[in-house]
CSV table of N, CA and C in Angstrom, one decimal:
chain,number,residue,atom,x,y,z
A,1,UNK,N,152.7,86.7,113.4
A,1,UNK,CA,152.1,87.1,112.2
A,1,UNK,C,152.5,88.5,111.9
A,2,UNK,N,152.8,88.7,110.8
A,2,UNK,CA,153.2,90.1,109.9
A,2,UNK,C,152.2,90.7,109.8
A,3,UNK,N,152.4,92.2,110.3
A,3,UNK,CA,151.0,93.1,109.9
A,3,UNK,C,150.8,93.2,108.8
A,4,UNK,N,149.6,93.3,108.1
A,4,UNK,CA,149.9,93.5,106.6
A,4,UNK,C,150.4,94.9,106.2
A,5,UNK,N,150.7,95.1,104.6
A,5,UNK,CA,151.8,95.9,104.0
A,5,UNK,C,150.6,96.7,103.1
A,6,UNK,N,150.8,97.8,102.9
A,6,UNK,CA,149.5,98.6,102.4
A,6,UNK,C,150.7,99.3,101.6
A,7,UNK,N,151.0,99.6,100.3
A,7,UNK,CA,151.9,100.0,99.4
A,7,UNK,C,151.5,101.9,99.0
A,8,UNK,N,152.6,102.4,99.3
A,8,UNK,CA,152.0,103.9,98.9
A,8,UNK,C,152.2,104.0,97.5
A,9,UNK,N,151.1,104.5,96.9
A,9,UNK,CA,150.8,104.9,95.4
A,9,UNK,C,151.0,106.2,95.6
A,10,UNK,N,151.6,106.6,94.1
A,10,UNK,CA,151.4,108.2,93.5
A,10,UNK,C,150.1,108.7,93.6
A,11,UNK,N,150.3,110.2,93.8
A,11,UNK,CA,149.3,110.5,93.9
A,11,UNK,C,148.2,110.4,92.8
A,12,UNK,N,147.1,110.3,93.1
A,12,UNK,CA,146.0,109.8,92.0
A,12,UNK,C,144.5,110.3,92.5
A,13,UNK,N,144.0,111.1,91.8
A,13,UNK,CA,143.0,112.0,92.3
A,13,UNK,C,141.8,111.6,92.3
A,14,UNK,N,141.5,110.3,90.9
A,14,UNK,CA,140.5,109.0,90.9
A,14,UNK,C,140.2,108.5,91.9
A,15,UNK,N,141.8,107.9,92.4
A,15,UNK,CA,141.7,106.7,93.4
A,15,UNK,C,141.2,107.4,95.0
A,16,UNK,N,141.5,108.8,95.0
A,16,UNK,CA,141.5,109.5,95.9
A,16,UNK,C,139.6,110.0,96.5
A,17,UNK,N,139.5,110.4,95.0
A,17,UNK,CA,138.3,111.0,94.9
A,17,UNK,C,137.2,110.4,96.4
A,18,UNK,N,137.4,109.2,96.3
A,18,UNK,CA,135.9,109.1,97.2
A,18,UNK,C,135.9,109.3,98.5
A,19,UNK,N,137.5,109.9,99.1
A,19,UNK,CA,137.3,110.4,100.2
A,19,UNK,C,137.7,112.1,100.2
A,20,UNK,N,137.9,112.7,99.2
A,20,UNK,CA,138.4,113.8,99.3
A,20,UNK,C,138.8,114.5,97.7
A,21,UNK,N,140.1,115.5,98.0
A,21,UNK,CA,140.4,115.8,96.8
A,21,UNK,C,142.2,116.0,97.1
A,22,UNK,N,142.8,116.3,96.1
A,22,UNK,CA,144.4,116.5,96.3
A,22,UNK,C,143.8,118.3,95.9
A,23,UNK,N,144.8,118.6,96.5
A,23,UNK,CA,144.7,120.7,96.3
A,23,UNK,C,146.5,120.5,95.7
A,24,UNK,N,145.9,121.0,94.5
A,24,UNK,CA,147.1,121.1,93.7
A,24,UNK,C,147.1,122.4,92.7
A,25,UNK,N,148.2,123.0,92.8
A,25,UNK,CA,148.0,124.7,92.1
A,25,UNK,C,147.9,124.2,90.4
A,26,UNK,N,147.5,125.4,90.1
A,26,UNK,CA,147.1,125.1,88.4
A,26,UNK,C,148.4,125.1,88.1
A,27,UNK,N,148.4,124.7,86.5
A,27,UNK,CA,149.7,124.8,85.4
A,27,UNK,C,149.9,126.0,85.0
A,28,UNK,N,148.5,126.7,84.9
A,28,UNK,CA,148.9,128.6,84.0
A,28,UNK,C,149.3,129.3,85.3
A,29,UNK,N,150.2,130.1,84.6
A,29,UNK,CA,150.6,131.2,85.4
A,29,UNK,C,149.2,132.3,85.2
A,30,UNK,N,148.9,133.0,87.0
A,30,UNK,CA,147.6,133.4,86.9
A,30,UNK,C,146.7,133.0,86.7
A,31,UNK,N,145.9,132.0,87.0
A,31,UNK,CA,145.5,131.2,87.0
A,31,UNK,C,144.7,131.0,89.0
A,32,UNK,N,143.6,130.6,88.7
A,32,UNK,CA,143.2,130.1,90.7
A,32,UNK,C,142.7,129.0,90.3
A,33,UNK,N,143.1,127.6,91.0
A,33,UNK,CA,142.3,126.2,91.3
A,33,UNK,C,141.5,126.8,92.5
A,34,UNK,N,140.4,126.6,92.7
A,34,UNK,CA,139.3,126.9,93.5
A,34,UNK,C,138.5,125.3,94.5
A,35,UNK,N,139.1,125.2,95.6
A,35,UNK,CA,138.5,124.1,96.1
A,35,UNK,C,137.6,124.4,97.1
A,36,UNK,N,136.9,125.5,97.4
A,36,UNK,CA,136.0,126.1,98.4
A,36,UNK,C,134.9,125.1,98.8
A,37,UNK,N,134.2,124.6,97.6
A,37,UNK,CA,133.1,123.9,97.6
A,37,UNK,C,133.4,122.5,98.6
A,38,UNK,N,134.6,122.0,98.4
A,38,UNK,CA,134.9,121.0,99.4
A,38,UNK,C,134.4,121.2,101.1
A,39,UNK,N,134.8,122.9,101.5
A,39,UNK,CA,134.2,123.0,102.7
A,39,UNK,C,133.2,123.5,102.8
A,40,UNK,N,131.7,123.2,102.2
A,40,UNK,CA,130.3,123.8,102.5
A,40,UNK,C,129.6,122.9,103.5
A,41,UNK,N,129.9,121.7,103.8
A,41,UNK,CA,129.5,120.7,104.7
A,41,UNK,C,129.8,121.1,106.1
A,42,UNK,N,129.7,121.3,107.2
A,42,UNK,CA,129.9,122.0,108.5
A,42,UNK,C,128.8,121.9,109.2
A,43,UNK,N,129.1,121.3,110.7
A,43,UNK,CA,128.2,121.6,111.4
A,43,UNK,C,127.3,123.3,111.9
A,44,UNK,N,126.1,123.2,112.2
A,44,UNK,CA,125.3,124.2,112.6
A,44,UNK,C,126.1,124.6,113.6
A,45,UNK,N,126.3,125.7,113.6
A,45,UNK,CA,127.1,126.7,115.1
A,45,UNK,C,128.3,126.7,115.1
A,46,UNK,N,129.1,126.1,114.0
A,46,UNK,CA,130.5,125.7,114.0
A,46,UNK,C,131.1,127.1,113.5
A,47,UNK,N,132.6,127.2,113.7
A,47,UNK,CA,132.9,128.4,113.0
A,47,UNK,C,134.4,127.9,112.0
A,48,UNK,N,135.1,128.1,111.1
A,48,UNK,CA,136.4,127.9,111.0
A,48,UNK,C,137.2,128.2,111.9
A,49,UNK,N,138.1,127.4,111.5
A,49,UNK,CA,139.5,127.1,112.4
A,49,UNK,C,140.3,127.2,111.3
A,50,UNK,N,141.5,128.1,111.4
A,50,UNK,CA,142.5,127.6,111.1
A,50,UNK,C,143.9,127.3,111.7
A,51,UNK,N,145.0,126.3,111.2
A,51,UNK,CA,146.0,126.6,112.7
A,51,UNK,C,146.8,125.9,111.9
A,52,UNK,N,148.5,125.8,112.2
A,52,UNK,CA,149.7,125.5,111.9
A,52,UNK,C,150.2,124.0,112.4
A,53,UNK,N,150.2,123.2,112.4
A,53,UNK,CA,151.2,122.2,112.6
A,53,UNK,C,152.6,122.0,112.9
A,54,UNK,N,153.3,121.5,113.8
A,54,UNK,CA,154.4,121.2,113.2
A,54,UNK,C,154.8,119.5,113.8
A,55,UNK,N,155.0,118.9,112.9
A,55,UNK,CA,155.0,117.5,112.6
A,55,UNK,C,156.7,117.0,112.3
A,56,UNK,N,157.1,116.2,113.3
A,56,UNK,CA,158.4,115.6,113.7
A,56,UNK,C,158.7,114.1,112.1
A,57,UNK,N,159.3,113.7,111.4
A,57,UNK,CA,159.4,113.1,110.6
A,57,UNK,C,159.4,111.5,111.6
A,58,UNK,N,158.8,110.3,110.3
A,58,UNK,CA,159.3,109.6,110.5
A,58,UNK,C,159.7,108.9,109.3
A,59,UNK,N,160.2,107.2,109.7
A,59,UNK,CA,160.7,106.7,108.5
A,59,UNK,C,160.4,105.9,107.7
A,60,UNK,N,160.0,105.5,106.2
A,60,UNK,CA,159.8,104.0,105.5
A,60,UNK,C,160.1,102.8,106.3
A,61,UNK,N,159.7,101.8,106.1
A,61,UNK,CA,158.4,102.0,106.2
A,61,UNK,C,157.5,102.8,107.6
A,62,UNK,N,156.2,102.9,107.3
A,62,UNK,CA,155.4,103.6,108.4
A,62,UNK,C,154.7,102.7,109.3
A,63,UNK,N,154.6,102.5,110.4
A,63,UNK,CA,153.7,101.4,111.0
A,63,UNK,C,152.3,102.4,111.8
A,64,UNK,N,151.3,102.1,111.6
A,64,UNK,CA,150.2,102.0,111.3
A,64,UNK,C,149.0,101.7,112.6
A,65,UNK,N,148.9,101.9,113.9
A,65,UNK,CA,147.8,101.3,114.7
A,65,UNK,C,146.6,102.6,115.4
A,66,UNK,N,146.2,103.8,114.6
A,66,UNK,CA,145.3,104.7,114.9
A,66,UNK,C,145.4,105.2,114.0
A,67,UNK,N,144.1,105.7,113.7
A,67,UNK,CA,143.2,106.6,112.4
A,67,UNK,C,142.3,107.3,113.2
A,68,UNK,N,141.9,108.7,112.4
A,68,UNK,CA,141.2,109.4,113.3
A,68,UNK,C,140.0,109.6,111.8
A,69,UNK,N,139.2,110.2,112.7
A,69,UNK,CA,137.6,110.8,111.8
A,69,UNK,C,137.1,112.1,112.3
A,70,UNK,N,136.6,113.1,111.0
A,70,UNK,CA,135.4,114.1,111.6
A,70,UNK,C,134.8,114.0,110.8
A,71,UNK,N,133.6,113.4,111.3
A,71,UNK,CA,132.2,112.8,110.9
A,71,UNK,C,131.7,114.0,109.9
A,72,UNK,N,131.7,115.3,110.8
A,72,UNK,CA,130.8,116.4,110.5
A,72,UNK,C,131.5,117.7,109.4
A,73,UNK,N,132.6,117.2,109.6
A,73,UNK,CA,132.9,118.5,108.6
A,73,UNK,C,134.3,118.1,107.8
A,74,UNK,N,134.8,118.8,106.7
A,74,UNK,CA,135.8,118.8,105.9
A,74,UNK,C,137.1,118.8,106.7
A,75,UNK,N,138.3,118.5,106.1
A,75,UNK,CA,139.9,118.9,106.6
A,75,UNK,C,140.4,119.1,105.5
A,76,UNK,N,141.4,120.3,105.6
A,76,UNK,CA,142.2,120.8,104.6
A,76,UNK,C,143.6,120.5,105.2
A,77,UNK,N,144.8,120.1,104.6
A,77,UNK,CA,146.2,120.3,104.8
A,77,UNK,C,146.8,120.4,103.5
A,78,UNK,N,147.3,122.2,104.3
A,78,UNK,CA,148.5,122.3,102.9
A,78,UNK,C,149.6,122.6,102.8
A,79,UNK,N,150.5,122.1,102.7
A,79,UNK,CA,152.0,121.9,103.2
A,79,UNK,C,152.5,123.4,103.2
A,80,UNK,N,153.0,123.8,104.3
A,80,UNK,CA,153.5,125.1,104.1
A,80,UNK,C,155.2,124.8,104.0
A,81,UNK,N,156.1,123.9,104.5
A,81,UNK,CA,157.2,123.6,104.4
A,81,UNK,C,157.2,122.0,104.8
A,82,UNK,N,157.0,121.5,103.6
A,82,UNK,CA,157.4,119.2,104.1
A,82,UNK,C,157.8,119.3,102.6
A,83,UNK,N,158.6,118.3,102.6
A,83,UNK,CA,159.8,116.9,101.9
A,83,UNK,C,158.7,116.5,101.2
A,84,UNK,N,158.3,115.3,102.3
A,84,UNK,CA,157.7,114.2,101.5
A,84,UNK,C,156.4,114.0,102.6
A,85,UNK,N,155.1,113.6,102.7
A,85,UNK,CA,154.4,113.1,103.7
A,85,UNK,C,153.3,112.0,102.9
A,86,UNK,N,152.8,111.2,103.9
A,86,UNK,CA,151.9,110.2,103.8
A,86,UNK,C,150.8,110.3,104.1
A,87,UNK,N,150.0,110.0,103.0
A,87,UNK,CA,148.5,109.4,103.3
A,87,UNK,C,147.5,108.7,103.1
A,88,UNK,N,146.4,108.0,104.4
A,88,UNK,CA,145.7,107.2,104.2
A,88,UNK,C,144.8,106.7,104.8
A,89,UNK,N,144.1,106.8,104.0
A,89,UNK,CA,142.6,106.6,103.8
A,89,UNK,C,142.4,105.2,104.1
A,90,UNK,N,140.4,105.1,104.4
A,90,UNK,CA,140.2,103.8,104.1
A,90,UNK,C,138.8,104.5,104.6
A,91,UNK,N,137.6,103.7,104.1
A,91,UNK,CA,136.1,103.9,103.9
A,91,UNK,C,135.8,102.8,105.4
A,92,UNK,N,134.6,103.4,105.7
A,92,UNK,CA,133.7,103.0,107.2
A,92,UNK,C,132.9,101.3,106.7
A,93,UNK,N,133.0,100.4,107.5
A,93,UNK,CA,132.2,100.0,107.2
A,93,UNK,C,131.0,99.7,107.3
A,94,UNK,N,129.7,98.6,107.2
A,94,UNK,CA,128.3,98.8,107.6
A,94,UNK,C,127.8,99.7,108.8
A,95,UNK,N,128.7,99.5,110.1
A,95,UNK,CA,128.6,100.0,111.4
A,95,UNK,C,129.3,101.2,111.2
A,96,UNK,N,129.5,102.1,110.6
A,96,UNK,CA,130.6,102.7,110.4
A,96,UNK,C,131.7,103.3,111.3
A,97,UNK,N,132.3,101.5,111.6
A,97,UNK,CA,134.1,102.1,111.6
A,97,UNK,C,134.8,101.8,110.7
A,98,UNK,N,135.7,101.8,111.2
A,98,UNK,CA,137.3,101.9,110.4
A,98,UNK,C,137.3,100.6,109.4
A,99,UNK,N,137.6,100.6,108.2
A,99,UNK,CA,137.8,99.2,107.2
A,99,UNK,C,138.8,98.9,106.6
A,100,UNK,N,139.8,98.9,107.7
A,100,UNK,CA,141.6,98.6,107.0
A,100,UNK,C,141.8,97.6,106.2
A,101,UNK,N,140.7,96.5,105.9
A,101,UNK,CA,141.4,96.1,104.6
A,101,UNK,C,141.1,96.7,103.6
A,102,UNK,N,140.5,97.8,103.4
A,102,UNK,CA,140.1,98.7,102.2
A,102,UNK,C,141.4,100.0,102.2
A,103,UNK,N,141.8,99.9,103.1
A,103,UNK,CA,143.1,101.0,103.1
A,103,UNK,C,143.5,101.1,101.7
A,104,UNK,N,144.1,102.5,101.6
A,104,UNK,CA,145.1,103.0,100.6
A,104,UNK,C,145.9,104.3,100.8
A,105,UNK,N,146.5,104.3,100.5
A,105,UNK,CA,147.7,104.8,100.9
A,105,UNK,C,148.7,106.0,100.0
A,106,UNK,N,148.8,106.6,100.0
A,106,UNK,CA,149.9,107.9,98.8
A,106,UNK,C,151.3,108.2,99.5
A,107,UNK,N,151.9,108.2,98.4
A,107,UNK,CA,153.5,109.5,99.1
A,107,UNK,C,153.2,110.6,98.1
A,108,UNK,N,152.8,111.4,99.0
A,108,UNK,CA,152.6,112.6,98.6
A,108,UNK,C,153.9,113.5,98.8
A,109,UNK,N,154.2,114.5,97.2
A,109,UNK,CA,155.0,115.7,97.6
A,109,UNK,C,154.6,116.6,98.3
A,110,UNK,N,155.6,117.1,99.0
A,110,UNK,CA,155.3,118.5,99.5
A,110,UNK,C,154.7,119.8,98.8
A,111,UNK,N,154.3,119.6,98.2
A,111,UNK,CA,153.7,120.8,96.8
A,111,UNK,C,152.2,120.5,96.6
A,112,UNK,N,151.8,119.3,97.1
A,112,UNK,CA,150.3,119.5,96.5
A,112,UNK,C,149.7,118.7,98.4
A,113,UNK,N,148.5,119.2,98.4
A,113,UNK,CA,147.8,119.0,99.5
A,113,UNK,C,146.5,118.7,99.4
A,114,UNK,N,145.9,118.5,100.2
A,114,UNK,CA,144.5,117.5,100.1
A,114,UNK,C,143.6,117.5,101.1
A,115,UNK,N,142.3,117.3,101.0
A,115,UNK,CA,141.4,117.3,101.8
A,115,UNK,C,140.3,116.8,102.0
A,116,UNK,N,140.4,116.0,103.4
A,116,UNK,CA,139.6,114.5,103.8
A,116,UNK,C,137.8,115.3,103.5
A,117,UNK,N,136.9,114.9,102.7
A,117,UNK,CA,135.8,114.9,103.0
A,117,UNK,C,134.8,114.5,104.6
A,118,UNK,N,134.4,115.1,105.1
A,118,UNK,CA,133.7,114.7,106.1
A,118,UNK,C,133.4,113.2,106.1
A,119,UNK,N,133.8,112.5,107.6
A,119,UNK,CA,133.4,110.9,107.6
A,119,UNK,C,134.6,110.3,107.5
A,120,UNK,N,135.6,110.5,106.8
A,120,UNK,CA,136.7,109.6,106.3
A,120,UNK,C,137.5,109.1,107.2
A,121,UNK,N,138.2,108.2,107.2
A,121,UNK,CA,138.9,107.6,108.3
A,121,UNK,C,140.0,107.9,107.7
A,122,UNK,N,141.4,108.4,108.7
A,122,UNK,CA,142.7,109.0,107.6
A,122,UNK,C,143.3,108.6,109.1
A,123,UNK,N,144.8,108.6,108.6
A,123,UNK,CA,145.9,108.4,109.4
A,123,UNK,C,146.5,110.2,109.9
A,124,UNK,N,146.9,110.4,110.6
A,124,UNK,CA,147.1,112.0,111.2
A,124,UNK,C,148.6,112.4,110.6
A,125,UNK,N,148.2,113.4,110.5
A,125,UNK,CA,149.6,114.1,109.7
A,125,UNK,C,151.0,113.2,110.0
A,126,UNK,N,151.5,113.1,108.7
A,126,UNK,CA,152.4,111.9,108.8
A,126,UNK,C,153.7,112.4,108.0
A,127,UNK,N,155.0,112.5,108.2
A,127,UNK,CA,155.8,113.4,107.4
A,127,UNK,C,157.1,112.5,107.5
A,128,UNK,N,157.8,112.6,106.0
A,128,UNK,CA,159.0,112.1,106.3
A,128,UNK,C,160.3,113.0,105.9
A,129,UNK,N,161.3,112.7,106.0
A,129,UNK,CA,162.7,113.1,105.6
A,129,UNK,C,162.5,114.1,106.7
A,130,UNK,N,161.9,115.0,107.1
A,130,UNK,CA,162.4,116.4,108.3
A,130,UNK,C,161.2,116.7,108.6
A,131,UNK,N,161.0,117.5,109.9
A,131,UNK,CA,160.2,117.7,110.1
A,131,UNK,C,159.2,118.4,109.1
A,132,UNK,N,158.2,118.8,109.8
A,132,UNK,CA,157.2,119.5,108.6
A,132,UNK,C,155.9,120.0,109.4
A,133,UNK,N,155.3,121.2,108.3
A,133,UNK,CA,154.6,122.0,108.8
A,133,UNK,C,153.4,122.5,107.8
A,134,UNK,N,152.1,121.8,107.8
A,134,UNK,CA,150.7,121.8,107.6
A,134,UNK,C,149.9,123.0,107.7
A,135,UNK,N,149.3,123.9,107.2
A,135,UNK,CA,148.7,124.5,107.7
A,135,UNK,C,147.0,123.9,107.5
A,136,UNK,N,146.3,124.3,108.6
A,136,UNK,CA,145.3,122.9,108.2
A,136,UNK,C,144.0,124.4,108.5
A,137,UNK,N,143.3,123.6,107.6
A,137,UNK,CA,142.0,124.6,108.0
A,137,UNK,C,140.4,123.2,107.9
A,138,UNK,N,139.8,123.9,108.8
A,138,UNK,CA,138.3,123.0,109.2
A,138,UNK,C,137.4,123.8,110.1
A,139,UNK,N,136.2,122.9,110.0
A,139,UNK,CA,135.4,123.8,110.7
A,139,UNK,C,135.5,123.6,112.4
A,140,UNK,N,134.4,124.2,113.5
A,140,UNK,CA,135.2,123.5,114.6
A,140,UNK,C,133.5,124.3,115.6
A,141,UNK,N,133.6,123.4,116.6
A,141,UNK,CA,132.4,123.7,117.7
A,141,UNK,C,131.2,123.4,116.8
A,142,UNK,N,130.1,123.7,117.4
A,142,UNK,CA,128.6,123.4,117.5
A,142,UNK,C,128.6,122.2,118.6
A,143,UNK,N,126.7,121.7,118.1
A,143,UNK,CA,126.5,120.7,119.0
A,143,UNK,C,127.2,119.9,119.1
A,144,UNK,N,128.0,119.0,118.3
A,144,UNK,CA,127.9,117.6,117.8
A,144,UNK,C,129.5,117.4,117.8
A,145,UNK,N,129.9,116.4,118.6
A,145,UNK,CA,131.8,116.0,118.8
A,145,UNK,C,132.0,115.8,117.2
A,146,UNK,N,133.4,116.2,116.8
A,146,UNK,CA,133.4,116.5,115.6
A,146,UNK,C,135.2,115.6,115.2
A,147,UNK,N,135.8,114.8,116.7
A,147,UNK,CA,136.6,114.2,116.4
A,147,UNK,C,136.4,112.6,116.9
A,148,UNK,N,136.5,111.4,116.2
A,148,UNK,CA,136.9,110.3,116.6
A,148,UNK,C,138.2,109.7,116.4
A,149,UNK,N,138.5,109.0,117.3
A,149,UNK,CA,139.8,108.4,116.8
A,149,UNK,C,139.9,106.8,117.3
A,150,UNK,N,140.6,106.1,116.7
A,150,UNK,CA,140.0,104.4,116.6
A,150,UNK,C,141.7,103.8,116.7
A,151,UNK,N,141.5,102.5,117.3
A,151,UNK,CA,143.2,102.0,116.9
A,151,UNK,C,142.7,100.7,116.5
A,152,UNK,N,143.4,100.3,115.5
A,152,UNK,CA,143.5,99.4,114.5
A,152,UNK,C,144.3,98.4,114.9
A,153,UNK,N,144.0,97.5,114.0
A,153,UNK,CA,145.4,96.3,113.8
A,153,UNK,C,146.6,96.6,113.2
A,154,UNK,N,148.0,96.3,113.9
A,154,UNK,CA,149.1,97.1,112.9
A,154,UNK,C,148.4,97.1,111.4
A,155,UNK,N,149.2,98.0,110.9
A,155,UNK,CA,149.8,98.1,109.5
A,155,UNK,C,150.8,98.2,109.6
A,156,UNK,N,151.6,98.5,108.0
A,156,UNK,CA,152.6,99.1,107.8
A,156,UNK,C,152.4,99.6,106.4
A,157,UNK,N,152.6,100.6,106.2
A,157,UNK,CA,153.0,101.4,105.0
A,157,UNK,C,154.2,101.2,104.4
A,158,UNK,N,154.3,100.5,103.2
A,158,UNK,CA,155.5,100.6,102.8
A,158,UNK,C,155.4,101.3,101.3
A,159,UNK,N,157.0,101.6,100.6
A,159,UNK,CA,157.1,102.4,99.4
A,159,UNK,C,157.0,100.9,98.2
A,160,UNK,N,156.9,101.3,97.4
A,160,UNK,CA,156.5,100.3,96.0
A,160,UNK,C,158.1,100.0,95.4
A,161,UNK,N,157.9,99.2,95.2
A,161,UNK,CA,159.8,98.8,94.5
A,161,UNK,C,159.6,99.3,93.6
């Protein structure tokens, strides 16, 4: 049996919305898009993190068997130097884990970046055509473990004809 095929859509900030936001610079010159409010959620005792990535490319399609989560606080990634990279989502279900048939999926440019709302199930920095480099900001420490990670049934990611 074929894993199923999860098609990456343009980016779309609707479709996106209920697990986060895309961080995309304004149109006016001079001009600030402001996404601060996205990180007010954080654990008690936590402090910010921020830190660099560097992420090895892979190829169309993507195959697909681990998603990770932080229950407790926000993730930001914003491309400091990538091509092209992928992402995807998918919502918890009643028990809340992972609900890959609810998956969805983006090819995201290198120019605009995005950030998981606390809870969301997402696939880990994922980059194609060359390597690439994220600069990622979140919150980090307090009481409460603030990473899970799950492995799934294949997927695969593929591009849309």
């Amino acid at each position: 049996m074929m894993p199923p095929k999860v098609p990456l859509l343009p980016p779309d900030a609707a479709a996106f919305a209920p697990y986060g936001h895309l961080v995309v610079p304004p149109d006016v010159p001079g001009r600030r898009q402001f996404y601060s409010d996205t990180l007010h959620t954080r654990p008690a005792g936590s402090a910010p993190v921020l830190h660099v990535n560097h992420v090895l490319p892979q190829s169309l399609p993507v195959e697909v068997s681990g998603i990770e989560r932080h229950p407790h606080a926000a993730q930001c990634f914003l491309p400091l130097d990538v091509a092209r990279y992928v992402v995807m989502v998918m919502p918890s279900d009643g028990q809340g884990q992972p609900a890959p048939e609810r998956a969805l999926a983006f090819l995201m440019p290198g120019t605009m970046g995005i950030s998981y709302n606390p809870g969301v199930w997402h696939l880990g920095a994922t980059v194609l055509d060359r390597p690439g480099h994220f600069a990622v900001l979140m919150w980090r420490g307090g009481p409460q473990q603030d990473d899970e990670f799950r492995t799934i049934a294949p997927m695969t990611l593929v591009a849309q004809p």
